[in-house]
Tab-separated table of C-alpha atoms in Angstrom:
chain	number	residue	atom	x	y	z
A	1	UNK	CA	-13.185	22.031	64.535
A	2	UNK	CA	-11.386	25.495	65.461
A	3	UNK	CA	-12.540	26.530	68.716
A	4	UNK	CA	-11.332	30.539	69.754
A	5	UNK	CA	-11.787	30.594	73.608
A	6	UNK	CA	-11.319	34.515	75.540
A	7	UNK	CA	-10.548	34.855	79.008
A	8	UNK	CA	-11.360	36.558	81.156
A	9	UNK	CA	-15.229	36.410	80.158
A	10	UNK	CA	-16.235	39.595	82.339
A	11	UNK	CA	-14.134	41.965	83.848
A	12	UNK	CA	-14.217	44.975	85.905
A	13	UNK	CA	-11.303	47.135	86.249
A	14	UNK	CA	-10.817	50.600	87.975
A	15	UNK	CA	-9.935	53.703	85.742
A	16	UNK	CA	-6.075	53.936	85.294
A	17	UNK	CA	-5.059	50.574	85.909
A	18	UNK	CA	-4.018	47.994	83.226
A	19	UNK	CA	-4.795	44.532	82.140
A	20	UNK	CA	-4.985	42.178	79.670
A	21	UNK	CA	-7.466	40.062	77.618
A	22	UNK	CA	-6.590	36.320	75.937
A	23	UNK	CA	-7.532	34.670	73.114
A	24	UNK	CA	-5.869	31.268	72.647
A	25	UNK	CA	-7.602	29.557	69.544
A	26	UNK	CA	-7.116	25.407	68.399
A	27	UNK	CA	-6.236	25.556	64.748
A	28	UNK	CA	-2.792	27.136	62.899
A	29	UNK	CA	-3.541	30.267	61.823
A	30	UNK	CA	-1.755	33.756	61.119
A	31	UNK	CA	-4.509	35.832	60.992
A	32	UNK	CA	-6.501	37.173	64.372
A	33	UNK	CA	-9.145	40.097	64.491
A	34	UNK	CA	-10.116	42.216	67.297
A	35	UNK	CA	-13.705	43.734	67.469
A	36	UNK	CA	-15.493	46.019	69.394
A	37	UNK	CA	-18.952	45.627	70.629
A	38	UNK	CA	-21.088	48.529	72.143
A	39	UNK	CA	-24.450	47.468	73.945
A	40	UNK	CA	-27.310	46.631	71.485
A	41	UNK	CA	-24.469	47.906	68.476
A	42	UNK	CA	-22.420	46.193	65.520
A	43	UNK	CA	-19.188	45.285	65.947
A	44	UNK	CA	-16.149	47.641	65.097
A	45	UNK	CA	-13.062	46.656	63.925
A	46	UNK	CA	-10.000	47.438	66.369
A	47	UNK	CA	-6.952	45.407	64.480
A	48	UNK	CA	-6.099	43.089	62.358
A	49	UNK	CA	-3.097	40.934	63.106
A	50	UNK	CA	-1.636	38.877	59.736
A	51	UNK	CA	1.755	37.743	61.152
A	52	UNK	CA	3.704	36.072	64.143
A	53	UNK	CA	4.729	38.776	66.251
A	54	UNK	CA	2.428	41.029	64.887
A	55	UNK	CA	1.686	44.114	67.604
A	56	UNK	CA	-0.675	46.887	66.842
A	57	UNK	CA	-1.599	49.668	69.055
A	58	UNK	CA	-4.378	52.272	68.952
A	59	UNK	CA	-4.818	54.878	71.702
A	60	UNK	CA	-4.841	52.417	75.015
A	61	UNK	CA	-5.116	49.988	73.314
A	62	UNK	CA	-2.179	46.922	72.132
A	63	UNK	CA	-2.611	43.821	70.918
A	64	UNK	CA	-0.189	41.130	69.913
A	65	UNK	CA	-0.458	37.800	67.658
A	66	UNK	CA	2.198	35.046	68.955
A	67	UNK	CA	0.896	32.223	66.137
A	68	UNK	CA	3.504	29.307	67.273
A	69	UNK	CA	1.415	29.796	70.554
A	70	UNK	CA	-1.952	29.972	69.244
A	71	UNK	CA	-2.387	33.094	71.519
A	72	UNK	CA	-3.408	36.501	70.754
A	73	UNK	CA	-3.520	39.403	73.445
A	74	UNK	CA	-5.257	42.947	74.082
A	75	UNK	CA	-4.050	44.384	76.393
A	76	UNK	CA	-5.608	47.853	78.108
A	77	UNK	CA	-3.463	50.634	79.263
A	78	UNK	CA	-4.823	53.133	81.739
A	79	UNK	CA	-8.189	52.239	81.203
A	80	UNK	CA	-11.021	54.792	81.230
A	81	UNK	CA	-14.839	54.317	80.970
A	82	UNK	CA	-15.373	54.726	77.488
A	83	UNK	CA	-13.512	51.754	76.968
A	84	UNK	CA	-16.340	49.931	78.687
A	85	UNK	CA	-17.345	47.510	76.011
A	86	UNK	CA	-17.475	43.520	74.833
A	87	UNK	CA	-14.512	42.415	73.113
A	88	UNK	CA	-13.583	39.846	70.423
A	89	UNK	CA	-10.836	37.981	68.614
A	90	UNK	CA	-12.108	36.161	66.021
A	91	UNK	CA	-9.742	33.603	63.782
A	92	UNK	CA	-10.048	32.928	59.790
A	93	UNK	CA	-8.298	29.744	58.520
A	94	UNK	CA	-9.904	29.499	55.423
A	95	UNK	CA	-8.107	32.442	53.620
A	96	UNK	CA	-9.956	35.209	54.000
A	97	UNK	CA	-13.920	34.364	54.516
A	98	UNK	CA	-15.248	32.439	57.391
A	99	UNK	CA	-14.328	34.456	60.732
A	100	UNK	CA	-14.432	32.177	64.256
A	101	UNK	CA	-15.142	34.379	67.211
A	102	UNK	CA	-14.499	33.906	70.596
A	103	UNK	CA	-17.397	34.247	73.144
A	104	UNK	CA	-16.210	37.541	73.879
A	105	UNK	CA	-14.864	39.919	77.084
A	106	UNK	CA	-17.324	41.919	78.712
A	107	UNK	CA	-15.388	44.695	80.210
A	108	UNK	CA	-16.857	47.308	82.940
A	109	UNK	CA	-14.301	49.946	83.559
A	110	UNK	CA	-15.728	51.546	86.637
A	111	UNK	CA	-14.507	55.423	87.999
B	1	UNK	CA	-20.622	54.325	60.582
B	2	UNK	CA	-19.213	51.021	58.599
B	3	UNK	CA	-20.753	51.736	55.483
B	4	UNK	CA	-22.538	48.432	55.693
B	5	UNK	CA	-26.577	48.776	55.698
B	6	UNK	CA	-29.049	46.281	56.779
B	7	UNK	CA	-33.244	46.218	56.973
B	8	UNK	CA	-35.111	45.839	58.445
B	9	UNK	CA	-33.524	47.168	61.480
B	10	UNK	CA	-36.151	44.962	63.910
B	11	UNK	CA	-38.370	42.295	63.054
B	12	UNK	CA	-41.067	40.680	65.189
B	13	UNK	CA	-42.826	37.899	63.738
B	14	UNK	CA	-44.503	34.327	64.675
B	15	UNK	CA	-43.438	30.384	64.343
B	16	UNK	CA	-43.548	28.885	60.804
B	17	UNK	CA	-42.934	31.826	59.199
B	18	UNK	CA	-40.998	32.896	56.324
B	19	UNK	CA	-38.387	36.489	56.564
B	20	UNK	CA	-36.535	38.286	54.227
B	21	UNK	CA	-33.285	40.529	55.974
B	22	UNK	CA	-31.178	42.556	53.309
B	23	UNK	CA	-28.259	44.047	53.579
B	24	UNK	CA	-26.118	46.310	51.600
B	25	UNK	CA	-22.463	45.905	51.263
B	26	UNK	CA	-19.780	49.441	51.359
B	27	UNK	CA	-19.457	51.199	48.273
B	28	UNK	CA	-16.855	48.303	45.713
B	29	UNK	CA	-17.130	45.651	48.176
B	30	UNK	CA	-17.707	42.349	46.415
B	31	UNK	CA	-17.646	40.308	49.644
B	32	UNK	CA	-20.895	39.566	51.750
B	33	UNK	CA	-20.961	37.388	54.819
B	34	UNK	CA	-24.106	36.975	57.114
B	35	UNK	CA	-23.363	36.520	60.829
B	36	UNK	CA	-26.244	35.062	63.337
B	37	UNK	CA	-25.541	36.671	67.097
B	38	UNK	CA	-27.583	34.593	69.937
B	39	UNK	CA	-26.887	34.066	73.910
B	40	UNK	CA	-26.409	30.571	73.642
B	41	UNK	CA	-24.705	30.321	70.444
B	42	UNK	CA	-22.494	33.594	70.296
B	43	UNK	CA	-21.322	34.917	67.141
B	44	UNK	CA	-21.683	32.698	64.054
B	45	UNK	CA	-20.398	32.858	60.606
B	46	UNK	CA	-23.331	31.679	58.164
B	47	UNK	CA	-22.417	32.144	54.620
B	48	UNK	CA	-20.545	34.154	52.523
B	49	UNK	CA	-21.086	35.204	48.748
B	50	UNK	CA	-18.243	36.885	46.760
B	51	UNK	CA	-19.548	38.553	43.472
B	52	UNK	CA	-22.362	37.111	43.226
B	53	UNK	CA	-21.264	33.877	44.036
B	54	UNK	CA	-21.531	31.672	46.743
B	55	UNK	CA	-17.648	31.431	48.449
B	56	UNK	CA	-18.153	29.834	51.933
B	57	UNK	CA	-20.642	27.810	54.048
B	58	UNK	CA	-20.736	27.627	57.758
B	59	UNK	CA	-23.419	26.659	60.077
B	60	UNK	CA	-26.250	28.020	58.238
B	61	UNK	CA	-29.656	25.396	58.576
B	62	UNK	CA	-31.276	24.560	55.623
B	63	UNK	CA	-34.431	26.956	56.058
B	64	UNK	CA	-32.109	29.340	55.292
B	65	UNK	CA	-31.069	30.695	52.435
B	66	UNK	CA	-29.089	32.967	50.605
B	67	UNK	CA	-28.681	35.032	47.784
B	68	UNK	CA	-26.345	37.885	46.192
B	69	UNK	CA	-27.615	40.188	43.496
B	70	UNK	CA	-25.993	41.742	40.317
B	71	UNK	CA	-25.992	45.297	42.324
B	72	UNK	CA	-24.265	42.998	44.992
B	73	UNK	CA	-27.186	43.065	47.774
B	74	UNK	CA	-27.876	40.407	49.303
B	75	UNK	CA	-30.581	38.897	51.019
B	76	UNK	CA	-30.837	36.367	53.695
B	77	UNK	CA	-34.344	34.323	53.474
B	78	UNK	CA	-35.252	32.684	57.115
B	79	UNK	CA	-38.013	30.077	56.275
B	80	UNK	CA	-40.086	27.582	59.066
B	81	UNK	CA	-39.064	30.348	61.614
B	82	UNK	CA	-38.195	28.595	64.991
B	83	UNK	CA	-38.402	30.563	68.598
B	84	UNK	CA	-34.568	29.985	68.493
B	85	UNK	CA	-34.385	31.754	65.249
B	86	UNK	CA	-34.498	34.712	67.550
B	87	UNK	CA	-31.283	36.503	67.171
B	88	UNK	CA	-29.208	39.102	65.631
B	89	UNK	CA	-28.292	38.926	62.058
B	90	UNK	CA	-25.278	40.832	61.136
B	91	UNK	CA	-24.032	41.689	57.896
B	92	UNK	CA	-20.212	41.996	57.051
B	93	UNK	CA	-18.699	42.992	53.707
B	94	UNK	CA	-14.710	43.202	52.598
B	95	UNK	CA	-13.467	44.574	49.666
B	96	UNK	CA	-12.078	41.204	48.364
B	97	UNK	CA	-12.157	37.573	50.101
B	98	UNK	CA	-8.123	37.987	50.223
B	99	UNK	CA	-7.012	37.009	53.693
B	100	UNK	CA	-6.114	40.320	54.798
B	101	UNK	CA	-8.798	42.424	54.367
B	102	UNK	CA	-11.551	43.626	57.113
B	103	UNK	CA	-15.011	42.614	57.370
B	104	UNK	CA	-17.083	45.816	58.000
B	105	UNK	CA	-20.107	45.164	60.328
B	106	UNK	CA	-23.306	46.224	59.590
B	107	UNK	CA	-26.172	47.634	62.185
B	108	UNK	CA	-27.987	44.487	62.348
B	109	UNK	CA	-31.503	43.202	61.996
B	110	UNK	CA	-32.604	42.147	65.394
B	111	UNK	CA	-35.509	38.803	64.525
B	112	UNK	CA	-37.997	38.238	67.369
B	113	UNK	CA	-39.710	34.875	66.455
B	114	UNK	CA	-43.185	34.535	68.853
């Protein structure tokens, strides 16, 4: 059974600084998705990695696909409050329809 | 906005009792998937039709059900409601089943079982 597993599960972070979030998951696959989630809203797509070594960036933020390590990361530069959100990587092995998520990163960025 | 349109947007309703949530997929998407979102369970992938077929199962119980139309609705049919029923059902549609494409999320139909 794939199992997708985030870390950190909550995390707080000052305005400007940077970190990052990890998604390790248990079954070969070369295709990872980032989502968004707002409070009490649908999820938004952020990136779609198909490919080891893949690395996508969008305003602040990056992420990266490394699929010989099973690991995908987001990483946050400069953070500011609107970033403030819950964040998931979710995994499809089964060529394009089942999606796997991860229990998701609650992230505070405080001012 | 994704596109993606679900209804009802909330639904209260009481043990043994039988739902209907639709959703609406973007404008040409053939793909449908139904998500279930709880606390204890997280994010869940439930079924997915493609054209009006059914493409993928996942853990989806069998009080519920599934169906896509000829317009390419669909409609997800929650029977013997449960109090862990209770969740958000989500909506997701993609242009093709291919691999690469996006799922687009829909608003969500928030079930409260009593």
């Amino acid at each position: 059974e794939l199992k997708v597993e985030q870390n950190p599960l909550f995390l707080s972070m000052q305005e400007g600084k940077n970190y990052t979030i990890y998604c390790n998951y248990s079954t070969t696959s070369d295709r990872l998705y980032w989502y968004r989630q707002d409070p009490g809203k649908s999820l938004e797509s952020l990136f779609v990695l198909l490919s080891n070594g893949a690395v996508k960036q969008e305003g602040r933020l990056m992420a990266s696909l490394d699929t010989k390590a099973r690991l995908s990361t987001l990483h946050i530069t400069a953070a500011v409050h609107d970033l403030s959100a819950t964040y998931f990587c979710a995994v499809d092995v089964t060529s394009g329809s089942r999606l796997t998520f991860g229990e998701g990163t609650q992230l505070t960025v405080n001012p | 906005d994704s596109g993606v349109t679900q209804t009802p947007k909330h639904l209260i309703t009481a043990t043994g009792q039988r739902v209907t949530l639709r959703c609406s997929p973007r404008s040409g998407d053939l793909s449908v998937y139904w998500y279930q979102q709880s606390l204890d369970q997280g994010l869940q992938f439930l079924i997915q039709y493609y054209n009006g077929e059914e493409r993928a199962k996942g853990n989806i119980l069998e009080r519920f059900s599934a169906q896509q139309f000829p317009d390419l609705h669909s409609e997800l049919n929650l029977s013997s409601l449960e109090l862990g029923d209770s969740a958000l059902y989500f909506c997701a549609s993609s242009a093709t089943s291919w691999e690469s494409d996006t799922q687009y999320f829909g608003p969500g139909t928030r079930l409260t079982v009593l």
